[in-house]
Amino acid sequence: MPFSVEVPVTVRWRDFDALGHVNNAVFLTFLETGRDRFFHSLVGDTFLDLVLVRLEIDFTAEIPMGTEEVLVTCRATGIGRTSMRTQEQILLPGGALAAQSETVIVARDAATRSARPWTDEERVVLEGAL
């Protein structure tokens, strides 16, 4: 069974816009919270220099004013030589889907500031999440 995380995220008053729902830009922060927890759950405090290189998002429902918490999920969907694909969801109270995203995350060499292959150790851990 694939490894995934579920992260309750508190919706703050400042997340809402004049239209009475969570602003679309805030959805990205919610999704990032899920991805961060996903990778931390896999590697703990080990630092991985990762860069988000692709993000595709489908907004399926608004998060209306008064919503206090949403649930963000994240799971791996594939691994490449230098990258990992993930899927995140934002779920409303009651379980309705508010948004779904697919991302590509790339391992980065800090010295060259360019993509690098996963190490053998990293690959074992990441493949274990699939």
Coordinates of C-alpha atoms in Angstrom, one line a residue:
M1 CA 0.0 0.0 0.0
P2 CA 1.4 3.4 -0.9
F3 CA 2.6 5.7 1.9
S4 CA 0.6 8.9 2.3
V5 CA 0.1 11.6 4.9
E6 CA -2.9 13.4 6.1
V7 CA -2.4 16.8 7.7
P8 CA -5.1 18.9 9.4
V9 CA -4.5 22.6 8.4
T10 CA -6.1 25.4 10.4
V11 CA -7.7 28.0 8.1
R12 CA -6.9 31.5 9.4
W13 CA -9.1 34.6 9.1
R14 CA -6.4 36.2 6.8
D15 CA -6.7 33.3 4.4
F16 CA -10.2 34.5 3.3
D17 CA -10.6 37.2 0.6
A18 CA -13.3 39.7 -0.2
L19 CA -15.3 37.1 -2.1
G20 CA -15.9 35.2 1.2
H21 CA -13.8 32.2 0.5
V22 CA -10.1 31.1 0.8
N23 CA -8.0 32.9 -1.8
N24 CA -6.7 30.6 -4.5
A25 CA -3.0 31.5 -3.7
V26 CA -3.5 30.2 -0.1
F27 CA -4.4 26.8 -1.6
L28 CA -0.7 26.5 -2.6
T29 CA 0.4 27.1 0.9
F30 CA -2.0 24.4 2.2
L31 CA -0.6 22.0 -0.5
E32 CA 3.0 22.8 0.5
T33 CA 2.2 22.0 4.1
G34 CA 1.1 18.5 3.0
R35 CA 4.2 18.0 0.8
D36 CA 6.5 19.2 3.6
R37 CA 4.9 16.7 6.1
F38 CA 5.2 13.9 3.5
F39 CA 8.9 14.3 2.9
H40 CA 9.6 14.9 6.6
S41 CA 7.7 11.7 7.4
L42 CA 9.9 9.8 5.0
V43 CA 13.3 11.2 5.8
G44 CA 12.9 12.8 9.3
D45 CA 15.3 15.6 9.9
T46 CA 17.6 14.6 7.1
F47 CA 18.0 17.7 4.8
L48 CA 17.0 17.1 1.2
D49 CA 17.6 20.1 -1.1
L50 CA 14.4 19.8 -3.2
V51 CA 12.9 22.2 -5.7
L52 CA 9.3 22.3 -7.0
V53 CA 9.6 22.4 -10.8
R54 CA 6.0 21.7 -11.8
L55 CA 2.6 22.2 -10.2
E56 CA -0.8 21.5 -11.7
I57 CA -3.9 22.2 -9.7
D58 CA -7.6 21.7 -10.2
F59 CA -9.9 23.8 -8.0
T60 CA -13.1 21.8 -7.5
A61 CA -14.8 23.6 -4.7
E62 CA -14.4 26.8 -2.7
I63 CA -13.4 26.8 0.9
P64 CA -16.1 29.1 2.3
M65 CA -15.9 31.7 5.0
G66 CA -16.3 30.1 8.4
T67 CA -14.3 26.9 7.5
E68 CA -12.0 26.3 10.4
E69 CA -9.9 23.4 9.2
V70 CA -9.2 21.4 6.0
L71 CA -7.4 18.1 5.6
V72 CA -4.4 18.0 3.2
T73 CA -3.2 14.6 1.9
C74 CA 0.0 13.8 0.0
R75 CA 1.3 10.7 -1.6
A76 CA 4.0 9.8 -4.1
T77 CA 2.9 8.7 -7.6
G78 CA 6.3 8.1 -9.3
I79 CA 10.0 8.5 -9.1
G80 CA 12.5 9.3 -11.9
R81 CA 16.3 9.7 -12.0
T82 CA 16.3 13.1 -10.4
S83 CA 12.6 13.7 -9.6
M84 CA 9.6 12.5 -7.7
R85 CA 5.9 13.1 -8.6
T86 CA 3.4 13.6 -5.9
Q87 CA -0.4 14.1 -5.7
E88 CA -2.0 16.3 -3.0
Q89 CA -5.6 16.9 -2.1
I90 CA -7.4 19.5 0.0
L91 CA -10.5 18.1 1.6
L92 CA -13.3 20.1 3.2
P93 CA -14.9 19.1 6.5
G94 CA -17.1 16.2 5.6
G95 CA -14.6 15.0 3.0
A96 CA -15.6 16.9 -0.2
L97 CA -12.7 17.7 -2.5
A98 CA -11.7 21.3 -2.7
A99 CA -8.6 21.0 -4.8
Q100 CA -6.2 18.4 -6.2
S101 CA -2.7 18.9 -7.4
E102 CA 0.1 17.0 -9.1
T103 CA 3.7 18.1 -8.6
V104 CA 7.2 17.3 -9.8
I105 CA 9.9 17.7 -7.2
V106 CA 13.6 17.6 -8.2
A107 CA 16.6 16.8 -6.1
R108 CA 19.1 19.7 -6.3
D109 CA 22.8 19.9 -5.9
A110 CA 23.4 23.0 -3.7
A111 CA 26.8 23.7 -5.1
T112 CA 25.8 23.7 -8.8
R113 CA 22.2 24.7 -8.2
S114 CA 21.1 22.1 -10.7
A115 CA 19.3 18.8 -10.7
R116 CA 21.1 15.8 -9.4
P117 CA 20.3 12.1 -9.4
W118 CA 18.9 10.5 -6.2
T119 CA 21.5 8.7 -4.1
D120 CA 21.0 5.0 -3.7
E121 CA 20.0 5.6 -0.1
E122 CA 17.4 8.2 -1.1
R123 CA 16.0 6.1 -3.8
V124 CA 15.4 3.1 -1.4
V125 CA 13.5 5.4 0.9
L126 CA 11.5 7.1 -1.8
E127 CA 10.7 3.9 -3.7
G128 CA 9.4 2.5 -0.4
A129 CA 6.7 5.2 -0.5
L130 CA 5.3 4.0 -3.8

